[in-house]
């Protein structure tokens, strides 16, 4: 779905009323044709220009030789969007994998990241990288309330954004404080899930100009409840997969001088998931009868960013320093995978990470044929991750095992509580990136823009992994100290990420671009090992080249947008998860080469009917393995085999209508989203196919801008036909996750 919004002049609102007066209009036209032409031009609806900062300087979206989808924050709020899941379905070519308990994984153009692998598409809060470069546990998924915009950049962003964006980036840009305006906005939203629970969310934001026009403070806070809809039959509990989430953000902007600005941003968010969304059947029943315990997850993050801009004659000097801290705790019940032969089996995961980054860049501001950005970047990441597979009440009673705690060699197989530790991994990892980057554009012959970009980088990834547990007893005795086996390694790499683009502006409304760009993703040390000890200690970084040919065009006096992009992807040393059915973990390996190709179409049309708009976005793609590869389960993958989580087609279609009745604004829209089938992992099992379904959404809205005290009301019905589509399947874990049932959301919002 395009982010471009139509701009309607005040006169167009009375177009329908003017129809019966056609004879009078004709008479006036005969007497004053020039006046009518001017009035008609003022009434014409046009597709509005969108400004984005994806190139680290503000530019019109249609002037950038790349595939970018942008959504305004007010647009997402009006649609009742609560997170990345709704944004993904609005963006064909972008897919989301969410099992309801692990970090959400985003796939763009079929370049997927398996569970436990580093993300292939990075997330950013402004220009600050949020995604972990190693064992991602906490994903950035802020509530869109009071966001300025969300930008989805498709294809490698390695030149400007480094190792955090192998094949795409999602940028969340908060609404900036306003220096000369008081503002208060709010919302409350009630949700009811079909055959499930109900929940209430609310939030508020205030903008405060302080001490004249040089200081502004903007504060935002929200509290969200996510309704559950899966029943745990064994525990006789209903709607167990609910969540609680709350967050706050504060921004303080100061103008210390005529050409300078100081920005301080602080954001915090906590999320508690009460149980997994997984079911135990393929019949669409939203229930699980094999979970004696809840699988819970809690995560939180704190984000702090200090930015400074100083304007010189021809360019701005921009400095950004940031720190992010994340905490993650996950306790998952796995009794279902052993069919009750063991009373209880669970995994405990505890993760802490800390990231510091700094960037200094120079950004051109003058008008002219040359435009550029040059800078340096530093990134430092530290992570501590504990994974423990525990078994309660095995063949030997727990109280007897408790008496063995502390004896020689027992530390490797027993917890402090006397539980049997089948597998335990304790990883301490450090990642560092240093880079110099630049992007230079030059207009030649008035109609051609030539862009060259380059990033020169050095990275290091290293640390230690302590391995213990009953499964690894043989290794800890023969290769360790009898208690643990320690793996220590460091991978140092350097490289160059180039970028090239040629953009031909045929005229003011039509252009064609050709581009080539490269991205990379960090390699590293495996945080888990196979029991036989034959799994690699580490995995290599992977690189990706993306080639695009794009058409951007406006027709019928800018009432029709028609965009077409063709792309080809060459992905080398693709990282893939090798699943170990014994330790219930996985390690990362390099699967070789993957190639992809596809076409993206985006159409938006404003018919000559006041308030009506149509939009269609569709992606046809083909992503396949291009080398031989043998999985840990023994499956032989051959060139031409499909790559997992890479559907060959997806689309989003919307028809919307807005009508003004006096001072009242009435709006409605109907949307359809479809994603084709895809395999869920490299094993390519027919029983683990996901997607292959479509859903409908309906929206109604009513508001009166003239009555500022009166809230705007929006009714959203998602999954209108209550479709049971599979979004995640794991045969090993005996899990099936379905799309959320039909949900009715009633939202009240306003601002003063």
XYZ file of C-alpha atoms in Angstrom:
752
model
C 0.000 0.000 0.000
C 1.428 3.342 -0.982
C 2.118 5.898 1.645
C 1.201 8.772 -0.623
C -1.865 10.640 0.539
C -4.154 12.723 -1.611
C -4.303 16.470 -1.119
C -7.819 17.891 -1.423
C -8.416 21.622 -1.763
C -11.366 23.082 0.210
C -13.401 23.724 -2.952
C -13.488 20.059 -3.973
C -15.663 19.237 -0.977
C -18.672 20.862 -2.678
C -18.188 19.179 -6.055
C -21.195 16.880 -5.684
C -23.427 19.786 -4.656
C -22.367 21.721 -7.729
C -23.518 18.999 -10.179
C -27.184 20.068 -10.344
C -26.025 23.563 -11.218
C -24.317 22.425 -14.420
C -26.337 24.778 -16.620
C -25.355 27.784 -14.536
C -21.763 26.639 -14.559
C -21.835 26.403 -18.344
C -23.140 29.956 -18.583
C -20.431 31.262 -16.288
C -17.848 29.294 -18.268
C -18.993 30.901 -21.511
C -18.622 34.354 -20.011
C -15.364 33.764 -18.108
C -13.403 30.727 -19.414
C -10.164 31.871 -17.801
C -11.761 32.093 -14.364
C -13.292 28.600 -14.702
C -10.001 27.060 -15.818
C -8.288 28.510 -12.799
C -11.064 27.284 -10.494
C -10.989 23.782 -12.043
C -7.230 23.587 -11.572
C -7.620 24.547 -7.919
C -10.183 21.768 -7.412
C -8.138 19.031 -9.050
C -6.982 16.342 -6.649
C -3.345 15.339 -6.981
C -1.150 12.686 -5.380
C 0.846 14.549 -2.819
C 4.627 14.665 -2.602
C 6.155 12.700 0.280
C 9.389 13.767 1.977
C 11.601 11.090 3.562
C 15.018 11.059 5.214
C 16.075 7.584 4.045
C 19.290 8.990 2.522
C 20.133 10.841 5.782
C 18.950 14.078 4.237
C 15.404 15.196 3.467
C 14.345 14.446 -0.106
C 11.219 13.750 -2.110
C 10.506 10.027 -2.134
C 10.074 10.060 -5.909
C 13.496 11.659 -6.406
C 15.311 8.788 -4.668
C 16.490 5.947 -6.978
C 15.394 3.180 -4.604
C 12.325 1.252 -3.468
C 10.891 2.933 -0.383
C 7.461 2.711 1.229
C 6.588 5.370 3.785
C 3.626 5.715 6.130
C 2.697 8.824 8.032
C 2.187 8.375 11.738
C -1.304 9.891 11.573
C -2.200 7.415 8.802
C -1.161 4.446 10.959
C -2.992 5.819 13.994
C -6.213 6.285 12.048
C -6.060 2.669 10.869
C -5.626 1.456 14.436
C -2.199 -0.031 13.733
C -0.560 -1.332 16.928
C 2.743 -2.719 15.635
C 4.888 -4.170 12.880
C 2.441 -7.012 12.101
C -0.093 -4.588 10.614
C 2.620 -2.569 8.854
C 3.979 -5.728 7.204
C 0.669 -6.657 5.600
C 0.389 -3.098 4.238
C 3.742 -3.582 2.449
C 3.830 -6.292 -0.252
C 7.223 -7.944 -0.456
C 7.584 -7.600 3.317
C 6.614 -10.618 5.422
C 6.583 -11.193 9.158
C 7.310 -14.424 11.063
C 5.829 -14.370 14.544
C 5.287 -17.448 16.695
C 4.002 -15.317 19.551
C 6.968 -15.930 21.864
C 10.254 -15.223 20.029
C 11.457 -11.997 18.442
C 9.482 -11.073 15.324
C 11.473 -11.647 12.111
C 11.013 -9.508 9.013
C 11.643 -10.755 5.483
C 11.970 -8.358 2.548
C 12.008 -9.693 -1.028
C 12.369 -13.289 0.129
C 15.692 -12.772 1.948
C 14.731 -14.406 5.220
C 16.293 -14.936 8.612
C 15.533 -18.207 10.356
C 14.747 -18.442 14.054
C 17.878 -17.546 16.036
C 19.691 -16.078 13.038
C 20.656 -12.435 12.767
C 18.011 -10.287 11.072
C 18.377 -9.669 7.326
C 16.389 -6.427 7.593
C 17.484 -4.005 10.282
C 15.355 -1.725 12.422
C 16.300 1.835 13.326
C 14.944 4.448 15.685
C 15.698 7.516 13.610
C 19.232 6.911 12.360
C 20.271 4.737 15.317
C 20.559 0.950 14.677
C 18.426 -1.044 17.090
C 18.741 -4.610 15.754
C 21.173 -6.865 17.571
C 23.966 -8.155 15.319
C 23.959 -11.424 17.221
C 21.257 -13.799 18.592
C 18.424 -11.250 18.373
C 16.057 -11.590 21.301
C 14.335 -8.174 21.489
C 12.892 -6.636 18.327
C 12.015 -2.966 17.953
C 8.232 -2.846 17.606
C 7.087 0.508 18.981
C 3.467 1.512 19.138
C 2.915 3.877 16.156
C 1.181 6.421 18.382
C 2.872 9.843 17.991
C 5.323 8.630 15.380
C 6.153 11.073 12.605
C 6.559 8.338 10.007
C 7.683 4.781 9.319
C 9.954 4.153 6.303
C 10.565 0.721 4.775
C 13.714 0.647 2.626
C 13.887 -2.384 0.335
C 17.207 -3.807 -0.787
C 20.694 -3.478 0.750
C 21.367 -0.343 2.765
C 24.993 -1.211 3.479
C 26.432 2.117 2.292
C 24.630 4.352 4.780
C 23.510 1.838 7.439
C 26.224 -0.859 7.525
C 25.913 -4.411 8.817
C 22.485 -3.792 10.319
C 20.730 -3.755 6.932
C 21.746 -6.675 4.697
C 18.626 -6.396 2.513
C 16.471 -3.665 3.947
C 15.739 -1.359 6.839
C 12.685 -0.246 8.787
C 13.068 3.264 10.206
C 10.762 4.515 12.965
C 10.892 8.307 13.156
C 9.270 9.924 16.221
C 7.157 13.045 15.875
C 9.499 15.964 16.513
C 8.840 18.559 19.229
C 7.329 21.827 17.968
C 9.026 25.012 19.152
C 6.100 27.424 18.814
C 3.001 25.318 19.413
C 1.201 23.779 22.374
C -0.378 20.430 21.570
C -2.121 17.614 23.367
C -3.272 14.381 21.669
C -4.761 11.180 22.973
C -6.345 7.880 22.003
C -8.104 4.949 23.564
C -8.812 1.696 21.721
C -10.997 -1.248 22.623
C -10.410 -4.602 20.881
C -12.560 -7.721 20.841
C -11.275 -10.945 19.240
C -13.716 -13.452 17.794
C -14.096 -16.346 20.290
C -11.359 -14.681 22.336
C -10.712 -11.981 24.871
C -11.115 -8.197 24.823
C -8.537 -5.566 25.720
C -8.098 -1.832 26.174
C -5.214 0.395 25.077
C -4.686 4.104 25.541
C -2.042 6.776 25.151
C -1.383 10.500 25.341
C 1.215 12.962 24.092
C 1.878 16.586 24.943
C 4.067 19.189 23.238
C 5.341 22.032 25.454
C 7.211 25.106 24.119
C 9.436 26.354 26.922
C 11.153 29.687 27.547
C 10.108 31.325 24.328
C 10.691 29.674 20.981
C 14.108 28.083 21.604
C 13.199 25.070 23.750
C 10.524 22.414 23.250
C 9.608 19.284 25.199
C 7.460 16.459 23.811
C 6.282 13.619 26.038
C 4.413 10.444 25.043
C 3.151 7.475 27.033
C 0.946 4.510 26.190
C -0.407 1.368 27.782
C -1.526 -1.494 25.571
C -3.245 -4.785 26.271
C -3.240 -7.446 23.560
C -6.241 -9.786 23.769
C -5.634 -13.536 23.872
C -7.495 -16.097 21.788
C -5.755 -19.504 22.305
C -7.040 -21.884 25.002
C -4.773 -24.162 27.109
C -6.967 -27.247 27.534
C -4.643 -29.141 29.867
C -4.705 -26.238 32.328
C -8.356 -25.393 31.618
C -7.389 -21.780 30.868
C -8.791 -19.588 28.108
C -7.234 -16.844 25.961
C -3.792 -17.456 27.408
C -1.708 -15.686 24.719
C -2.467 -12.158 25.866
C 0.171 -9.463 26.305
C 0.755 -6.300 28.281
C 2.903 -3.521 26.864
C 3.659 0.020 27.971
C 6.119 2.645 26.886
C 7.191 6.247 27.317
C 9.197 8.641 25.175
C 10.605 12.070 25.962
C 12.254 14.478 23.545
C 13.905 17.764 24.446
C 14.989 19.987 21.539
C 16.953 23.216 22.033
C 18.103 25.942 19.649
C 21.245 27.309 21.326
C 22.098 29.443 18.305
C 20.746 30.630 15.006
C 22.222 27.689 13.082
C 22.413 24.939 15.717
C 20.075 22.435 17.343
C 20.594 20.064 20.273
C 18.303 16.993 20.546
C 17.867 14.608 23.474
C 15.623 11.545 23.072
C 14.839 8.931 25.669
C 12.493 5.974 25.124
C 11.565 2.951 27.206
C 9.231 0.045 26.499
C 8.255 -3.119 28.388
C 6.405 -6.119 26.977
C 5.071 -9.171 28.807
C 3.708 -12.121 26.795
C 1.704 -14.449 29.014
C 1.834 -17.557 26.801
C 2.625 -18.704 23.288
C 0.137 -18.379 20.409
C 0.948 -21.913 19.229
C -1.768 -24.534 18.830
C -1.315 -28.308 18.458
C -3.491 -28.971 15.392
C -3.827 -28.334 11.645
C -7.625 -28.020 11.721
C -7.730 -24.352 12.712
C -8.762 -24.911 16.324
C -7.367 -22.177 18.552
C -6.373 -24.499 21.384
C -3.444 -26.475 22.741
C -3.886 -29.609 24.851
C -0.207 -30.330 25.568
C 1.007 -27.394 27.664
C 1.032 -28.143 31.413
C 2.879 -24.864 31.968
C 2.655 -21.466 30.333
C 5.450 -20.321 28.035
C 6.130 -16.759 29.109
C 8.333 -13.992 27.817
C 9.255 -10.594 29.133
C 11.424 -8.015 27.454
C 12.255 -4.375 27.893
C 14.572 -1.814 26.410
C 15.849 1.649 27.209
C 16.996 3.961 24.430
C 18.937 7.204 24.884
C 20.122 9.416 22.030
C 21.918 12.758 21.954
C 22.037 14.553 18.628
C 23.527 17.874 17.539
C 23.328 19.772 14.260
C 25.358 22.844 13.333
C 24.632 24.599 10.073
C 27.444 26.051 8.007
C 27.157 27.905 4.704
C 26.910 24.911 2.389
C 26.418 21.931 4.715
C 25.279 20.739 8.144
C 27.479 18.990 10.682
C 25.420 16.268 12.384
C 26.557 14.231 15.392
C 24.628 11.347 16.986
C 25.552 9.254 20.033
C 23.245 6.586 21.452
C 23.038 3.813 24.017
C 20.518 0.949 24.079
C 20.054 -1.583 26.856
C 17.832 -4.661 26.497
C 16.689 -7.349 28.895
C 14.944 -10.569 27.889
C 13.614 -13.525 29.898
C 11.881 -16.511 28.275
C 10.630 -19.680 29.927
C 9.083 -22.100 27.427
C 7.358 -25.358 28.291
C 8.356 -28.178 25.888
C 6.512 -31.133 27.398
C 4.519 -31.547 24.181
C 7.554 -32.660 22.152
C 8.035 -35.822 24.249
C 4.343 -36.824 24.305
C 4.170 -36.780 28.081
C 6.952 -39.361 28.614
C 8.625 -36.740 30.804
C 6.451 -34.827 33.234
C 7.889 -31.463 32.297
C 10.625 -30.136 30.061
C 11.368 -26.455 29.573
C 13.938 -24.000 28.283
C 15.094 -20.969 30.211
C 16.638 -18.115 28.243
C 18.050 -15.003 29.881
C 19.616 -12.334 27.692
C 21.134 -8.929 28.312
C 22.670 -6.670 25.702
C 24.154 -3.201 25.602
C 24.855 -1.193 22.467
C 26.734 2.075 22.031
C 26.962 3.863 18.719
C 28.294 7.175 17.453
C 28.104 8.851 14.081
C 29.472 12.107 12.690
C 28.385 13.193 9.221
C 28.465 16.201 6.923
C 25.320 16.752 4.866
C 25.025 19.174 1.951
C 22.249 21.774 2.186
C 22.873 24.132 -0.737
C 20.879 24.122 -3.959
C 22.851 22.981 -6.968
C 23.933 19.996 -9.044
C 26.028 18.451 -6.253
C 24.431 16.750 -3.232
C 26.371 14.635 -0.758
C 26.718 13.096 2.672
C 29.998 11.908 4.220
C 30.618 10.501 7.676
C 32.167 8.103 10.132
C 30.461 5.479 12.288
C 31.366 3.484 15.397
C 29.337 0.608 16.863
C 30.063 -1.430 20.007
C 27.857 -4.278 21.204
C 28.068 -6.564 24.236
C 25.731 -9.495 24.877
C 25.295 -12.113 27.596
C 23.005 -15.010 26.718
C 22.104 -18.045 28.830
C 20.182 -20.979 27.338
C 19.268 -23.891 29.615
C 17.243 -26.978 28.671
C 15.911 -28.438 31.924
C 14.023 -31.636 32.725
C 11.860 -31.927 35.843
C 11.149 -35.295 37.492
C 13.127 -37.615 35.249
C 13.563 -41.302 36.084
C 15.538 -40.335 39.190
C 13.485 -38.255 41.685
C 14.422 -34.573 42.051
C 15.051 -34.848 45.821
C 17.638 -37.557 45.176
C 19.351 -35.465 42.502
C 19.391 -32.503 44.901
C 21.630 -34.522 47.221
C 24.152 -34.859 44.375
C 24.513 -31.111 43.781
C 28.077 -29.998 44.496
C 29.719 -33.364 43.937
C 32.522 -33.599 41.325
C 31.313 -33.345 37.699
C 27.678 -32.757 38.722
C 27.785 -29.004 37.971
C 27.691 -29.828 34.279
C 24.440 -31.805 34.494
C 22.490 -30.456 37.500
C 21.016 -27.058 38.324
C 21.228 -25.589 41.810
C 17.666 -26.853 42.441
C 18.515 -30.419 41.556
C 16.919 -30.376 38.118
C 18.595 -32.188 35.260
C 20.261 -29.807 32.796
C 20.196 -31.510 29.408
C 21.991 -28.684 27.594
C 23.321 -25.350 28.775
C 25.031 -22.598 26.765
C 26.453 -19.451 28.320
C 27.628 -16.986 25.661
C 29.551 -13.734 26.156
C 29.854 -11.934 22.826
C 31.346 -8.605 21.721
C 30.831 -7.030 18.287
C 32.504 -3.911 16.962
C 32.165 -2.023 13.683
C 34.146 0.978 12.456
C 33.286 2.564 9.147
C 33.725 5.545 6.852
C 30.917 6.177 4.394
C 29.857 8.606 1.729
C 27.247 9.160 -0.936
C 27.660 11.711 -3.738
C 25.043 12.769 -6.321
C 25.558 14.946 -9.390
C 22.965 16.274 -11.821
C 24.180 16.181 -15.421
C 22.463 17.440 -18.565
C 19.598 18.704 -16.349
C 17.737 15.370 -16.505
C 20.190 12.792 -15.157
C 21.238 12.245 -11.539
C 24.309 10.076 -10.982
C 24.829 8.688 -7.447
C 27.933 6.941 -6.142
C 28.199 5.552 -2.633
C 30.886 3.741 -0.676
C 31.315 2.342 2.804
C 34.671 1.075 4.040
C 34.373 -0.950 7.224
C 36.180 -3.152 9.725
C 34.321 -5.523 12.029
C 35.249 -7.903 14.800
C 33.013 -10.490 16.474
C 34.302 -12.625 19.287
C 33.791 -14.018 22.747
C 33.339 -17.262 24.592
C 30.665 -19.946 24.824
C 30.603 -22.281 27.823
C 28.899 -25.605 27.074
C 27.601 -28.050 29.680
C 24.686 -30.367 30.394
C 24.061 -34.114 30.299
C 23.930 -34.175 26.491
C 27.460 -32.779 26.327
C 28.973 -34.873 29.151
C 31.333 -36.622 26.759
C 32.619 -33.317 25.426
C 33.043 -31.679 28.815
C 35.154 -34.608 30.046
C 37.299 -35.103 26.948
C 37.598 -31.485 25.758
C 36.852 -29.424 28.854
C 37.530 -29.441 32.554
C 34.932 -32.057 33.366
C 32.353 -29.368 34.096
C 32.196 -27.267 30.947
C 33.685 -27.040 27.519
C 34.645 -23.519 26.463
C 34.761 -22.335 22.868
C 36.625 -19.084 22.268
C 37.127 -17.364 18.955
C 37.252 -13.997 17.202
C 36.354 -13.213 13.618
C 37.834 -10.054 12.092
C 36.650 -8.852 8.714
C 36.947 -5.788 6.539
C 35.252 -4.870 3.325
C 33.738 -2.317 1.002
C 30.053 -1.739 0.293
C 29.622 0.179 -2.982
C 26.500 1.697 -4.475
C 25.688 3.045 -7.930
C 22.522 4.654 -9.291
C 21.557 6.500 -12.462
C 18.233 8.358 -12.365
C 16.751 9.785 -15.585
C 14.027 12.390 -15.061
C 12.115 12.108 -18.322
C 9.918 15.027 -17.255
C 8.471 16.372 -14.020
C 6.129 13.383 -13.630
C 8.099 10.420 -15.019
C 11.516 8.955 -14.323
C 13.527 5.747 -14.724
C 16.384 4.610 -12.497
C 19.013 1.884 -12.570
C 20.878 0.936 -9.394
C 23.298 -1.597 -7.921
C 24.083 -1.855 -4.206
C 25.764 -4.210 -1.769
C 24.962 -5.170 1.802
C 26.568 -7.380 4.444
C 25.659 -9.069 7.731
C 27.927 -9.892 10.658
C 29.442 -13.324 11.080
C 30.243 -14.681 14.503
C 30.685 -17.398 17.087
C 27.956 -20.015 17.429
C 26.162 -19.727 20.751
C 25.155 -23.419 20.579
C 26.810 -26.665 19.463
C 25.699 -30.115 18.360
C 26.228 -33.037 20.799
C 28.714 -34.748 18.459
C 30.948 -31.674 18.520
C 31.120 -31.533 14.720
C 29.225 -28.276 14.299
C 31.349 -25.263 13.335
C 32.539 -22.956 16.096
C 31.577 -19.941 14.009
C 29.860 -18.788 10.835
C 30.972 -16.322 8.165
C 29.425 -12.983 7.324
C 27.249 -13.015 4.240
C 27.024 -10.423 1.468
C 24.301 -9.507 -0.983
C 24.203 -7.621 -4.288
C 20.910 -6.091 -5.433
C 20.277 -4.758 -8.954
C 17.168 -2.691 -9.727
C 15.451 -1.109 -12.714
C 12.580 1.152 -11.711
C 9.906 3.307 -13.320
C 8.265 6.119 -11.322
C 5.404 7.883 -13.070
C 2.395 10.156 -12.537
C -0.392 10.451 -15.113
C -3.671 12.322 -15.710
C -2.478 15.547 -14.088
C -0.940 13.636 -11.135
C -4.139 11.724 -10.358
C -2.634 8.323 -11.213
C 0.606 6.903 -9.833
C 2.133 3.919 -11.636
C 5.427 2.523 -10.299
C 7.189 -0.631 -11.455
C 10.454 -2.085 -10.110
C 12.385 -5.089 -11.406
C 15.123 -6.516 -9.193
C 17.736 -9.261 -9.164
C 19.501 -10.479 -5.991
C 22.770 -12.386 -5.661
C 23.271 -13.537 -2.050
C 26.557 -15.214 -1.118
C 27.311 -17.347 1.986
C 23.685 -17.112 3.124
C 23.385 -17.824 6.854
C 20.974 -20.602 7.771
C 19.891 -22.293 10.999
C 20.798 -25.960 11.485
C 18.285 -27.393 13.953
C 19.414 -29.984 16.512
C 16.534 -32.243 17.575
C 18.502 -33.554 20.576
C 19.353 -30.282 22.331
C 16.330 -28.463 20.836
C 18.654 -25.674 19.771
C 20.340 -24.709 16.565
C 23.608 -23.366 15.282
C 24.275 -21.128 12.304
C 25.967 -22.303 9.133
C 26.590 -20.845 5.677
C 24.422 -22.437 2.984
C 26.243 -21.010 -0.020
C 24.622 -18.949 -2.779
C 21.011 -17.851 -3.145
C 19.532 -15.948 -6.070
C 16.294 -14.039 -6.299
C 14.411 -12.031 -8.867
C 11.119 -10.233 -8.850
C 8.844 -7.405 -9.902
C 7.051 -4.891 -7.676
C 4.025 -2.922 -8.844
C 2.384 0.020 -7.067
C -0.668 1.827 -8.421
C -2.678 4.617 -6.820
C -5.572 6.372 -8.516
C -7.763 9.329 -7.556
C -10.838 9.013 -9.800
C -12.895 12.099 -10.722
C -15.256 11.277 -7.852
C -14.710 13.433 -4.817
C -13.197 11.433 -1.950
C -12.687 8.129 -3.785
C -9.208 6.556 -3.991
C -7.926 3.192 -5.173
C -4.567 1.545 -4.517
C -2.913 -1.714 -5.509
C 0.516 -3.064 -4.604
C 1.753 -6.465 -5.723
C 5.035 -8.377 -5.748
C 5.971 -11.406 -7.844
C 9.256 -12.997 -6.746
C 11.346 -16.142 -7.110
C 14.061 -16.843 -4.500
C 16.004 -20.110 -4.766
C 19.129 -21.856 -3.571
C 21.922 -21.753 -6.165
C 24.342 -24.264 -4.611
C 24.309 -27.691 -2.968
C 23.756 -27.886 0.761
C 23.149 -30.700 3.269
C 21.043 -29.943 6.335
C 21.759 -31.336 9.792
C 18.723 -33.604 9.375
C 20.356 -35.115 6.278
C 18.208 -33.442 3.596
C 20.090 -32.809 0.359
C 19.325 -29.344 -0.975
C 20.053 -28.708 -4.656
C 20.288 -25.619 -6.875
C 16.767 -24.560 -7.747
C 15.239 -25.552 -4.407
C 13.024 -22.772 -2.991
C 14.409 -20.631 -0.201
C 12.362 -20.709 3.023
C 9.991 -17.931 4.037
C 10.027 -16.537 0.492
C 6.465 -16.485 -0.949
C 6.339 -16.007 -4.701
C 3.446 -13.521 -4.610
C 1.869 -10.993 -2.269
C -0.536 -8.126 -2.755
C -2.439 -5.365 -0.958
C -5.514 -3.715 -2.461
C -7.571 -0.889 -0.951
C -10.612 1.100 -2.014
C -11.324 4.122 0.168
C -13.958 6.836 0.184
C -14.177 10.059 2.195
C -17.192 12.363 2.232
C -17.750 15.687 3.938
C -21.225 16.312 5.369
C -21.075 19.894 6.493
C -18.320 20.033 9.092
C -18.366 16.254 9.562
C -15.848 13.974 7.857
C -16.987 10.434 7.057
C -14.510 7.842 5.791
C -14.580 4.176 4.870
C -12.141 1.713 3.321
C -12.034 -1.960 2.386
C -8.662 -3.729 2.016
C -7.575 -7.174 0.890
C -4.153 -8.693 1.633
C -2.753 -11.906 0.191
C 0.494 -13.844 0.670
C 1.323 -17.044 -1.232
C 2.586 -20.268 0.353
C 6.183 -20.669 1.525
C 8.272 -23.268 3.365
C 9.013 -22.307 6.962
C 12.642 -23.559 7.022
C 15.451 -25.070 4.944
C 14.153 -28.623 5.510
C 11.376 -27.825 2.964
C 8.815 -30.160 4.509
C 5.320 -30.111 3.018
C 3.944 -30.306 6.557
C 5.623 -27.008 7.457
C 4.231 -24.767 4.715
C 2.925 -21.391 5.891
C 0.853 -18.550 4.396
C -1.171 -19.175 1.235
C -4.224 -17.175 2.320
C -5.836 -13.758 2.048
C -7.658 -11.566 4.558
C -10.034 -8.593 4.378
C -10.061 -5.489 6.582
C -12.847 -2.908 6.902
C -12.607 0.586 8.363
C -15.183 3.281 9.176
C -14.331 6.690 10.632
C -16.249 9.769 11.698
C -14.918 13.088 12.945
C -15.615 16.812 13.143
C -12.493 19.019 13.023
C -14.625 22.070 13.846
C -15.449 20.568 17.252
C -11.993 20.046 18.705
C -13.376 18.689 21.968
C -15.213 15.885 20.163
C -13.133 12.701 19.645
C -12.721 11.170 16.230
C -14.211 7.677 16.148
C -12.735 4.860 14.066
C -14.081 1.333 13.746
C -11.643 -1.269 12.360
C -12.552 -4.863 11.589
C -9.470 -6.939 10.745
C -9.636 -10.438 9.253
C -13.243 -9.719 8.335
C -13.999 -13.272 7.142
C -12.282 -14.848 10.186
C -9.688 -16.709 8.081
C -7.557 -19.396 9.770
C -4.273 -18.979 7.930
C -1.071 -20.668 9.159
C 1.663 -18.112 9.854
C 4.171 -20.378 11.662
C 4.649 -24.161 11.812
C 7.248 -26.269 13.634
C 7.013 -30.038 13.281
C 9.798 -30.562 15.830
C 8.032 -28.461 18.444
C 4.553 -29.651 17.315
C 3.400 -26.047 16.978
C 0.998 -24.373 14.558
C 0.352 -20.628 14.803
C -2.695 -19.129 13.073
C -3.400 -15.566 12.078
C -5.408 -13.659 14.652
C -9.167 -14.266 14.297
C -11.594 -11.559 13.305
C -10.990 -8.590 15.564
C -13.172 -5.529 16.074
C -11.369 -2.429 17.314
C -13.107 0.796 18.314
C -10.785 3.795 18.621
C -11.423 7.289 19.980
C -8.755 9.917 19.352
C -8.354 13.659 19.378
C -5.981 16.569 19.760
C -6.040 20.146 21.049
